[in-house]
Coordinates of C-alpha atoms and ligand atoms in Angstrom, one line a residue:
Chain A
M1 CA 102.6 133.5 114.8
K2 CA 103.3 134.1 111.2
S3 CA 104.3 137.8 111.2
P4 CA 107.1 137.7 113.7
R5 CA 108.8 134.9 111.8
A6 CA 108.8 136.9 108.5
L7 CA 109.5 140.1 110.3
V8 CA 112.8 139.2 112.0
P9 CA 114.8 138.4 108.8
I10 CA 113.3 141.4 107.1
V11 CA 114.4 143.7 109.9
I12 CA 117.8 142.1 110.0
G13 CA 118.2 142.3 106.2
L14 CA 117.3 146.0 106.2
L15 CA 119.7 146.7 109.0
V16 CA 122.5 145.0 107.1
L17 CA 121.7 146.8 103.9
G18 CA 121.5 150.1 105.8
F19 CA 124.9 149.5 107.4
W20 CA 126.4 148.5 104.0
E21 CA 125.0 151.7 102.4
W22 CA 126.3 153.9 105.2
Y23 CA 129.7 152.2 105.1
V24 CA 130.2 152.7 101.4
R25 CA 128.8 156.3 101.4
S26 CA 131.0 157.3 104.3
G27 CA 134.0 156.7 101.9
R28 CA 135.6 153.9 104.0
V29 CA 135.7 151.7 100.8
E30 CA 135.9 152.7 97.1
D31 CA 132.5 152.3 95.5
F32 CA 133.9 150.8 92.3
F33 CA 135.2 148.0 94.5
V34 CA 132.1 147.6 96.7
P35 CA 129.1 149.4 95.4
A36 CA 126.3 150.5 97.7
P37 CA 123.0 148.7 97.6
T38 CA 121.3 151.7 96.1
Q39 CA 123.9 151.7 93.3
I40 CA 123.2 148.0 92.6
G41 CA 119.5 148.8 92.8
A42 CA 120.0 151.6 90.2
W43 CA 121.6 149.2 87.8
F44 CA 118.9 146.7 88.4
W45 CA 116.2 149.3 87.7
S46 CA 117.8 150.5 84.5
A47 CA 118.5 147.0 83.2
L48 CA 114.9 146.1 84.0
C49 CA 113.6 149.2 82.2
D50 CA 115.7 148.8 79.0
G51 CA 114.7 145.1 78.8
S52 CA 118.3 143.8 78.8
L53 CA 117.9 141.9 82.1
A54 CA 114.7 140.3 81.1
S55 CA 116.1 139.2 77.7
A56 CA 119.3 137.8 79.3
T57 CA 117.3 136.0 82.0
W58 CA 115.0 134.5 79.3
V59 CA 118.0 133.4 77.1
T60 CA 119.5 131.7 80.2
M61 CA 116.3 130.1 81.3
R62 CA 115.6 128.7 77.8
R63 CA 119.1 127.1 77.7
L64 CA 118.6 125.7 81.2
M65 CA 115.3 124.2 80.6
L66 CA 116.3 122.8 77.3
G67 CA 119.5 121.3 78.7
F68 CA 117.8 120.0 81.8
A69 CA 114.9 118.4 79.8
I70 CA 117.3 116.7 77.5
G71 CA 119.5 115.6 80.4
A72 CA 116.5 114.2 82.3
A73 CA 115.1 112.5 79.2
I74 CA 118.5 110.7 78.6
G75 CA 119.2 110.1 82.3
I76 CA 116.0 108.5 83.4
P77 CA 116.0 105.6 80.9
I78 CA 119.7 105.1 81.4
G79 CA 119.3 105.0 85.1
A80 CA 116.5 102.5 84.8
L81 CA 118.6 100.4 82.5
C82 CA 121.5 100.5 85.1
A83 CA 119.0 99.4 87.8
R84 CA 117.8 96.5 85.7
S85 CA 121.0 95.1 84.3
S86 CA 124.1 94.6 86.5
L87 CA 126.2 94.8 83.3
A88 CA 124.9 98.3 82.6
R89 CA 125.4 99.1 86.3
D90 CA 129.1 98.0 86.3
T91 CA 129.8 100.0 83.1
I92 CA 127.5 103.0 82.6
G93 CA 126.7 103.2 86.3
I94 CA 130.3 103.4 87.4
L95 CA 131.1 105.8 84.5
S96 CA 128.2 108.0 85.6
L97 CA 129.5 108.0 89.2
G98 CA 132.9 109.1 87.9
L99 CA 131.6 111.8 85.6
Q100 CA 129.3 113.1 88.2
T101 CA 132.3 114.0 90.3
L102 CA 133.8 115.8 87.4
P103 CA 133.2 119.6 87.8
S104 CA 131.0 120.5 84.9
V105 CA 133.3 123.4 83.8
C106 CA 135.5 120.7 82.5
W107 CA 133.0 120.1 79.8
V108 CA 133.3 123.6 78.4
P109 CA 136.5 123.0 76.4
V110 CA 135.0 119.7 75.0
A111 CA 131.9 121.5 74.1
I112 CA 133.7 124.3 72.3
I113 CA 135.9 121.9 70.3
A114 CA 132.9 119.7 69.4
F115 CA 130.3 122.4 68.7
D116 CA 132.2 125.7 68.2
P117 CA 131.0 128.5 70.5
T118 CA 127.4 128.0 69.6
E119 CA 124.1 127.6 71.4
A120 CA 124.6 123.8 71.1
A121 CA 127.8 124.0 73.1
V122 CA 126.1 125.7 76.0
V123 CA 123.2 123.3 76.0
F124 CA 125.7 120.4 75.8
V125 CA 127.4 121.5 78.9
V126 CA 124.1 121.8 80.7
V127 CA 123.1 118.3 79.6
M128 CA 126.4 116.9 80.8
G129 CA 125.9 118.7 84.1
T130 CA 122.4 117.1 84.5
V131 CA 122.6 113.7 83.1
W132 CA 125.0 111.8 85.5
A133 CA 123.3 112.9 88.7
V134 CA 120.0 111.9 87.2
V135 CA 121.3 108.5 86.1
I136 CA 122.7 107.7 89.6
A137 CA 119.6 108.9 91.4
V138 CA 117.2 106.9 89.2
Q139 CA 119.4 103.8 89.4
E140 CA 119.6 104.0 93.2
S141 CA 115.9 104.8 93.8
V142 CA 114.8 102.0 91.4
L143 CA 117.1 99.5 93.2
N144 CA 115.6 100.6 96.5
V145 CA 112.0 99.9 95.6
Q146 CA 110.6 97.5 98.1
P147 CA 110.7 93.9 96.7
L148 CA 107.4 93.4 98.4
Y149 CA 105.7 95.8 96.0
L150 CA 107.1 94.0 93.1
R151 CA 106.0 90.6 94.4
A152 CA 102.5 91.9 95.1
A153 CA 102.2 93.4 91.7
Q154 CA 103.6 90.3 89.9
T155 CA 101.0 88.1 91.6
M156 CA 98.3 90.4 90.3
G157 CA 99.6 89.9 86.8
S158 CA 101.8 93.0 86.4
R159 CA 104.8 92.4 84.1
G160 CA 107.3 94.3 82.0
W161 CA 106.2 97.7 80.9
H162 CA 103.1 97.8 83.2
L163 CA 105.3 96.9 86.2
W164 CA 107.7 99.7 85.3
T165 CA 105.0 102.4 84.8
H166 CA 102.6 101.4 87.5
V167 CA 104.8 100.1 90.3
I168 CA 108.6 100.7 89.9
F169 CA 108.4 104.4 88.8
P170 CA 105.7 105.5 91.2
A171 CA 107.5 103.7 94.0
A172 CA 110.9 105.3 93.0
L173 CA 109.3 108.7 92.3
P174 CA 110.5 110.5 95.5
G175 CA 114.1 109.4 94.8
I176 CA 113.8 110.4 91.2
I177 CA 112.5 113.8 92.0
S178 CA 115.3 114.5 94.4
G179 CA 117.7 113.3 91.8
L180 CA 116.1 115.7 89.3
K181 CA 116.5 118.5 91.8
Q182 CA 120.1 117.7 92.2
G183 CA 120.5 117.5 88.4
W184 CA 118.9 120.9 88.1
A185 CA 121.4 122.4 90.6
F186 CA 124.3 120.9 88.7
A187 CA 122.7 122.2 85.4
W188 CA 122.4 125.7 86.8
R189 CA 126.0 125.7 87.9
S190 CA 127.3 124.3 84.6
L191 CA 125.2 126.8 82.6
M192 CA 126.8 129.8 84.4
A193 CA 130.3 128.4 83.8
A194 CA 129.4 127.8 80.1
E195 CA 127.9 131.3 79.6
I196 CA 130.9 133.0 81.2
F197 CA 133.4 131.0 79.1
V198 CA 131.6 130.7 75.8
A199 CA 130.9 134.0 74.1
I200 CA 128.0 133.5 71.8
I201 CA 126.8 135.9 69.3
D202 CA 123.2 134.6 69.0
G203 CA 122.3 134.8 72.7
F204 CA 123.3 137.0 75.5
G205 CA 122.6 135.3 78.8
L206 CA 123.1 136.1 82.5
G207 CA 126.6 134.6 82.5
A208 CA 127.6 136.8 79.5
L209 CA 126.1 139.8 81.3
L210 CA 128.3 138.9 84.3
N211 CA 131.3 138.6 82.0
A212 CA 130.5 142.0 80.4
G213 CA 130.4 143.5 83.9
R214 CA 133.9 142.2 84.4
D215 CA 135.2 143.7 81.2
L216 CA 133.6 147.1 82.0
H217 CA 134.8 147.0 85.6
R218 CA 131.2 147.5 86.7
M219 CA 130.9 146.0 90.1
D220 CA 127.3 147.1 90.5
L221 CA 126.4 145.1 87.3
V222 CA 128.4 142.1 88.5
M223 CA 126.8 142.0 91.9
G224 CA 123.4 142.8 90.5
V225 CA 123.6 139.8 88.1
M226 CA 124.8 137.6 90.9
A227 CA 121.8 138.5 92.9
V228 CA 119.5 137.7 90.0
V229 CA 121.3 134.3 89.5
M230 CA 120.8 133.5 93.2
L231 CA 117.1 134.5 93.0
V232 CA 116.5 132.3 89.9
G233 CA 118.0 129.3 91.7
L234 CA 116.0 130.0 94.8
L235 CA 112.7 130.5 92.9
A236 CA 113.2 127.2 91.0
D237 CA 113.5 125.4 94.3
L238 CA 110.7 127.4 96.0
I239 CA 108.1 127.2 93.3
F240 CA 108.9 124.0 91.6
F241 CA 110.9 121.3 93.4
S242 CA 109.9 122.0 97.0
P243 CA 106.2 121.9 96.4
I244 CA 106.5 118.6 94.4
E245 CA 108.6 117.0 97.1
R246 CA 106.2 118.2 99.9
W247 CA 103.2 117.0 98.0
L248 CA 104.8 113.6 97.4
R249 CA 105.8 113.2 101.1
R250 CA 102.4 114.3 102.3
S251 CA 100.4 112.2 100.0
R252 CA 102.3 109.1 101.1
G253 CA 102.3 109.9 104.8
L254 CA 106.1 110.4 105.0
E255 CA 105.8 113.7 106.7
R256 CA 103.8 115.4 109.4
Chain B
M1 CA 93.0 76.1 81.4
P2 CA 93.0 72.3 81.0
A3 CA 90.6 70.3 83.2
N4 CA 92.1 68.1 85.8
P5 CA 92.9 64.8 84.1
S6 CA 94.8 63.2 87.0
S7 CA 93.8 60.5 89.4
E8 CA 93.9 62.9 92.3
S9 CA 90.2 63.3 91.7
N10 CA 88.9 66.5 93.2
S11 CA 92.2 68.1 94.3
Q12 CA 92.9 71.4 92.8
L13 CA 96.4 72.2 94.0
T14 CA 98.8 69.3 94.0
L15 CA 102.3 69.4 95.4
R16 CA 104.5 66.3 94.7
H17 CA 107.9 65.9 96.4
V18 CA 108.5 69.6 96.4
T19 CA 112.0 70.6 97.4
K20 CA 113.5 74.1 97.5
R21 CA 117.0 75.1 98.4
F22 CA 118.6 78.5 98.8
N23 CA 122.2 79.3 98.2
G24 CA 122.5 81.8 101.1
R25 CA 125.5 83.3 102.9
A26 CA 125.6 80.3 105.3
G27 CA 125.9 77.9 102.3
L28 CA 123.1 75.8 100.8
V29 CA 120.0 75.8 102.9
T30 CA 117.2 73.3 102.2
A31 CA 114.1 75.5 103.0
V32 CA 111.5 72.8 102.2
E33 CA 112.2 69.1 101.5
D34 CA 110.0 66.5 99.9
I35 CA 106.7 68.0 100.6
S36 CA 103.6 66.3 99.1
L37 CA 100.2 67.8 99.7
Q38 CA 96.8 68.0 98.0
V39 CA 94.4 70.9 98.4
K40 CA 90.8 70.3 97.4
E41 CA 88.7 73.0 95.7
G42 CA 87.1 75.1 98.3
E43 CA 89.3 73.8 101.1
F44 CA 90.9 76.0 103.8
L45 CA 94.3 74.6 104.4
V46 CA 96.6 76.0 107.1
L47 CA 100.3 75.5 107.3
V48 CA 101.7 75.9 110.8
G49 CA 105.2 75.5 112.2
P50 CA 107.9 77.4 113.9
S51 CA 109.7 80.2 112.3
G52 CA 112.2 79.1 109.6
C53 CA 110.4 75.9 108.7
G54 CA 109.8 77.0 105.1
K55 CA 106.2 78.2 105.3
S56 CA 106.8 81.4 103.4
T57 CA 109.0 79.6 100.9
L58 CA 106.2 77.1 100.2
L59 CA 103.7 79.9 99.7
S60 CA 106.1 81.7 97.3
L61 CA 106.4 78.5 95.4
L62 CA 102.6 78.2 95.2
A63 CA 102.4 81.8 94.1
G64 CA 105.0 81.1 91.4
L65 CA 107.3 83.8 92.8
E66 CA 110.0 81.1 93.3
Q67 CA 110.7 77.9 91.3
V68 CA 110.9 74.4 92.8
D69 CA 114.3 72.6 92.6
D70 CA 112.7 69.2 92.7
G71 CA 109.2 67.9 92.5
S72 CA 106.2 69.7 91.0
I73 CA 103.3 72.0 91.8
K74 CA 100.2 71.8 89.7
L75 CA 97.1 73.9 89.7
D76 CA 94.2 72.1 87.9
G77 CA 96.7 69.9 86.3
A78 CA 98.9 72.7 84.9
D79 CA 102.4 73.3 86.2
V80 CA 102.8 76.4 88.3
V81 CA 105.9 78.2 86.9
E82 CA 105.1 81.9 87.3
P83 CA 102.9 84.3 89.2
G84 CA 99.3 84.3 87.9
R85 CA 96.0 86.0 88.7
D86 CA 94.5 82.6 89.6
R87 CA 96.6 82.6 92.8
L88 CA 96.7 85.9 94.6
V89 CA 98.8 86.5 97.7
M90 CA 98.2 88.4 100.8
F91 CA 101.5 89.2 102.6
Q92 CA 102.4 89.6 106.2
Q93 CA 102.9 93.4 105.6
D94 CA 99.9 94.8 103.7
A95 CA 102.1 95.6 100.6
L96 CA 99.5 98.3 99.6
F97 CA 100.8 100.9 97.2
P98 CA 101.3 104.2 99.0
W99 CA 100.7 106.2 95.9
L100 CA 97.2 104.9 95.4
D101 CA 94.1 105.3 97.5
A102 CA 92.2 102.3 98.9
L103 CA 89.9 102.0 95.9
E104 CA 92.7 102.3 93.4
N105 CA 94.7 99.7 95.3
V106 CA 91.8 97.3 95.0
M107 CA 91.4 98.2 91.4
F108 CA 95.1 97.4 90.6
G109 CA 94.6 93.7 90.0
L110 CA 91.2 94.3 88.4
R111 CA 92.7 96.6 85.8
L112 CA 95.0 93.9 84.7
K113 CA 92.1 91.5 84.3
P114 CA 90.9 91.5 80.7
G115 CA 87.3 91.5 79.5
L116 CA 85.9 93.9 82.0
T117 CA 84.7 97.5 81.5
D118 CA 86.0 100.2 83.7
A119 CA 82.5 100.5 85.3
E120 CA 82.5 96.8 86.1
R121 CA 85.9 97.1 87.6
T122 CA 84.9 100.1 89.8
E123 CA 81.8 98.3 90.9
A124 CA 83.7 95.1 91.8
A125 CA 86.3 97.1 93.7
R126 CA 83.5 98.9 95.7
Y127 CA 81.8 95.6 96.3
Y128 CA 84.9 94.1 97.9
L129 CA 85.8 97.2 99.9
D130 CA 82.2 97.0 101.3
L131 CA 82.6 93.3 102.0
V132 CA 85.6 94.0 104.2
G133 CA 83.7 96.8 105.9
L134 CA 85.6 99.7 104.4
G135 CA 83.1 101.1 101.9
D136 CA 83.5 104.6 103.4
K137 CA 87.3 104.6 103.1
E138 CA 87.7 104.3 99.3
K139 CA 89.5 107.7 99.0
A140 CA 91.9 107.1 101.9
R141 CA 95.6 106.6 101.3
P142 CA 97.2 103.6 103.1
H143 CA 98.9 105.7 105.6
E144 CA 95.6 107.2 106.7
L145 CA 94.3 103.7 107.7
S146 CA 95.1 101.6 110.8
G147 CA 97.0 98.4 110.5
G148 CA 93.9 96.3 110.6
M149 CA 92.1 98.5 107.9
R150 CA 95.2 98.2 105.7
Q151 CA 95.1 94.4 106.0
R152 CA 91.4 94.5 105.1
V153 CA 92.1 96.6 102.0
A154 CA 94.8 94.0 101.1
L155 CA 92.3 91.3 101.6
A156 CA 89.8 93.1 99.3
R157 CA 92.6 93.6 96.8
S158 CA 93.4 89.9 96.7
L159 CA 89.7 88.9 96.5
A160 CA 88.6 91.4 93.8
P161 CA 90.1 89.7 90.7
N162 CA 88.3 86.5 91.9
P163 CA 91.3 84.2 92.1
R164 CA 90.9 80.4 92.2
V165 CA 93.3 80.2 95.2
L166 CA 94.0 82.7 97.9
L167 CA 97.4 82.5 99.5
M168 CA 98.0 84.2 102.8
D169 CA 101.3 84.5 104.6
E170 CA 100.8 85.3 108.2
P171 CA 98.4 88.2 107.3
F172 CA 97.3 88.8 110.9
S173 CA 100.6 88.5 112.8
A174 CA 101.3 92.2 112.9
L175 CA 97.9 93.1 114.2
D176 CA 96.5 93.5 117.8
A177 CA 94.4 90.7 119.2
L178 CA 91.1 92.5 118.9
T179 CA 91.5 93.4 115.3
R180 CA 92.8 89.9 114.6
D181 CA 89.7 88.3 116.2
Q182 CA 87.5 90.6 114.0
L183 CA 89.4 89.5 110.9
Y184 CA 89.0 85.8 111.8
G185 CA 85.3 86.4 111.6
D186 CA 85.6 88.3 108.3
I187 CA 87.7 85.7 106.7
Q188 CA 85.4 82.9 107.7
K189 CA 82.4 84.8 106.4
I190 CA 84.1 85.4 103.1
F191 CA 85.3 81.8 102.9
T192 CA 81.9 80.4 103.4
Q193 CA 80.1 82.9 101.2
R194 CA 82.6 82.9 98.3
K195 CA 83.8 79.3 98.6
K196 CA 87.4 80.0 97.8
T197 CA 90.4 77.7 98.1
I198 CA 92.6 79.2 100.7
V199 CA 96.1 78.3 101.9
L200 CA 97.1 80.2 105.0
V201 CA 100.4 80.3 106.7
T202 CA 100.7 81.0 110.4
H203 CA 102.8 80.2 113.4
N204 CA 99.8 80.7 115.7
I205 CA 98.3 77.3 116.3
R206 CA 95.0 78.6 117.7
E207 CA 94.6 80.7 114.6
A208 CA 95.2 77.6 112.5
V209 CA 92.6 75.6 114.3
C210 CA 90.1 78.5 114.2
L211 CA 90.4 78.9 110.4
G212 CA 91.5 75.7 108.8
D213 CA 89.6 72.6 107.5
R214 CA 93.0 70.9 107.6
V215 CA 96.1 71.9 109.5
V216 CA 99.5 70.8 108.2
L217 CA 102.2 70.8 110.8
L218 CA 105.7 71.5 109.4
S219 CA 109.0 71.2 111.2
P220 CA 112.2 73.0 110.4
N221 CA 115.8 72.1 109.2
P222 CA 114.7 71.2 106.6
G223 CA 111.1 72.1 106.3
R224 CA 109.0 68.9 106.2
V225 CA 105.4 67.8 106.8
R226 CA 105.2 66.2 110.2
Q227 CA 101.5 65.6 110.7
V228 CA 98.2 66.6 109.3
F229 CA 95.1 67.4 111.4
N230 CA 91.5 67.5 110.2
I231 CA 89.5 70.1 112.0
D232 CA 85.8 69.2 112.0
L233 CA 84.5 72.0 114.2
P234 CA 81.4 73.8 112.9
R235 CA 81.7 77.2 111.4
P236 CA 81.7 80.1 112.2
R237 CA 84.3 79.3 114.9
R238 CA 85.3 81.6 117.6
I239 CA 88.9 81.8 118.7
N240 CA 88.1 81.4 122.4
D241 CA 85.8 78.4 122.0
P242 CA 87.0 75.7 124.5
A243 CA 86.8 72.8 122.0
L244 CA 89.1 74.8 119.7
A245 CA 91.5 75.4 122.6
T246 CA 91.7 71.7 123.3
L247 CA 92.5 70.9 119.7
A248 CA 95.1 73.6 119.6
A249 CA 96.7 72.2 122.8
D250 CA 96.9 68.7 121.1
I251 CA 98.7 70.2 118.1
T252 CA 101.1 72.2 120.3
T253 CA 102.0 69.0 122.1
A254 CA 102.6 67.2 118.8
L255 CA 104.7 70.0 117.6
S256 CA 106.9 70.0 120.8
A257 CA 107.3 66.3 120.4
H258 CA 108.5 66.6 116.8
L259 CA 110.9 69.4 117.7
A260 CA 112.4 67.3 120.5
E261 CA 113.1 64.4 118.2
P262 CA 116.7 63.8 117.2
K263 CA 117.5 64.9 113.7
E264 CA 117.7 61.9 111.4
G265 CA 120.8 63.2 109.6
L266 CA 122.7 63.6 112.9
V267 CA 122.0 60.1 114.3
Ligands
LIG301 N1 115.9 84.1 99.6 C1 116.5 83.3 100.5 N2 117.8 83.1 100.5 C2 118.4 82.3 101.4 N3 117.8 81.6 102.3 C3 116.4 81.7 102.4 C4 115.7 82.6 101.5 N4 114.4 82.5 101.8 C5 114.3 81.6 102.8 N5 115.5 81.1 103.2 C6 115.8 80.2 104.3 O1 114.9 79.1 104.1 C7 114.4 78.7 105.4 C8 112.9 78.9 105.5 O2 112.5 80.2 105.4 P1 111.0 80.7 105.4 O3 110.3 80.0 104.3 O4 111.0 82.2 105.3 O5 110.5 80.2 106.8 P2 109.2 80.6 107.6 O6 108.3 81.5 106.7 O7 108.5 79.4 108.0 O8 109.6 81.4 108.8 C9 115.1 79.6 106.4 O9 116.2 78.9 106.9 C10 115.6 80.8 105.6 O10 116.8 81.3 106.2
LIG302 MG1 107.6 83.5 106.9

């Protein structure tokens, strides 16, 4: 039963690509406006061979992971604090809710003024993209931990730090993970925005590559980079977040 | 822990004029009012009464999860003010942690108990899982167990740290009759073997008579002690024993009479 399920999208995909190729080749559309798949493929191959794609992807991934890690490291304790204290919830919690709705591109001017167009500015934008979603997710999932678990743990002598690490966090983990996943998605979007707007000398990321494509009027490059950006996002989900979520759900019997 | 200095000679758990009110949506509710009780060491006390008569509240107070508004609760002469390992609770829902397997769940309280090596903890956890008949399920997660098995793991978890008092809040009410009857047997076996002090809450009068040395009848609005019955039937008792059924019928009659009485406050 497995092969037909994979086969159908592949066949459809090939048909679409074939049609696209034929449509461009037949001269119905200018290829500097819409390049054919083989032209995008040619760029992809050359960028792969000269190492520029790999280095741009690495620069981008490094920023993403650094910004995401910082955002999560700040967001998790703040979210926990908001869950614990209603004062924090009414101040930082509300602020986070507001800032989460702020499109993360809005942080770019702030970052440039504060840090000049440097690596720090880009990472700052990623952190701002991540942190608020994480704060809110952690706050909500900690508040939603079943009181029964807390009562049971308390009668067995669990208090304070032990209660947090052995009961509250494990119980809230599924919510925290989906919050991190959302934070990651925001971080990814904000990073692209930052890389397109902030031209940095010391690192040439995927966003900068995309921007260069615009300056050169190279549609094959632009579309090729877009495909890579899409692929990175998809892979992060496929090989990182989805397996963790699936494992969590299965090990707790929330799925079958 | 100080020894019992009071005149209430061999009573271990002493409630004096305990009152607890809640400030709920419907205004101030007196959940339990002026309850005085003494539980002896090694006694099996059962609290029965209709829903809303403050049984769970009373148990939470004993557990130290809630604080009394008036009166006092003492364990071995010391005031009960917070949760403690000497009084473990078994809840209506099993409250097992879904991120731990059966053995780890039983280990939870043991790990918090100082003065044991890890090997001793594991050994104790295995012993209690065996005692409740789940020695072969130590690696199972809660969702892989039936309701009755989960309640058994919860029982093992409450017994493992060897508490002075075991508090049980309707632990069998969510189970089917067959599993329940089995657990009545298990509980009595453990009670006679381990000689624990047990306070059990139930709204099932037969269950009360089957398990209790003493049955305390509570009535609602506000929760008060109405009558206390001594149950002198020999153990192990079986739930469908005719003598037990007769006693249960007497208590049911008494309960109906109390419920039919006019409320003092309204007269
Ligand atoms: N946390 C609470 N807040 C407000 N009212 C409560 C709370 N807990 C219990 N009560 C009230 O106290 C009374 C006794 O409740 P409870 O102890 O749960 O009864 P039982 O366990 O006998 O059914 C009920 O009227 C209930 O509504
Ligand atoms: Mg109750």
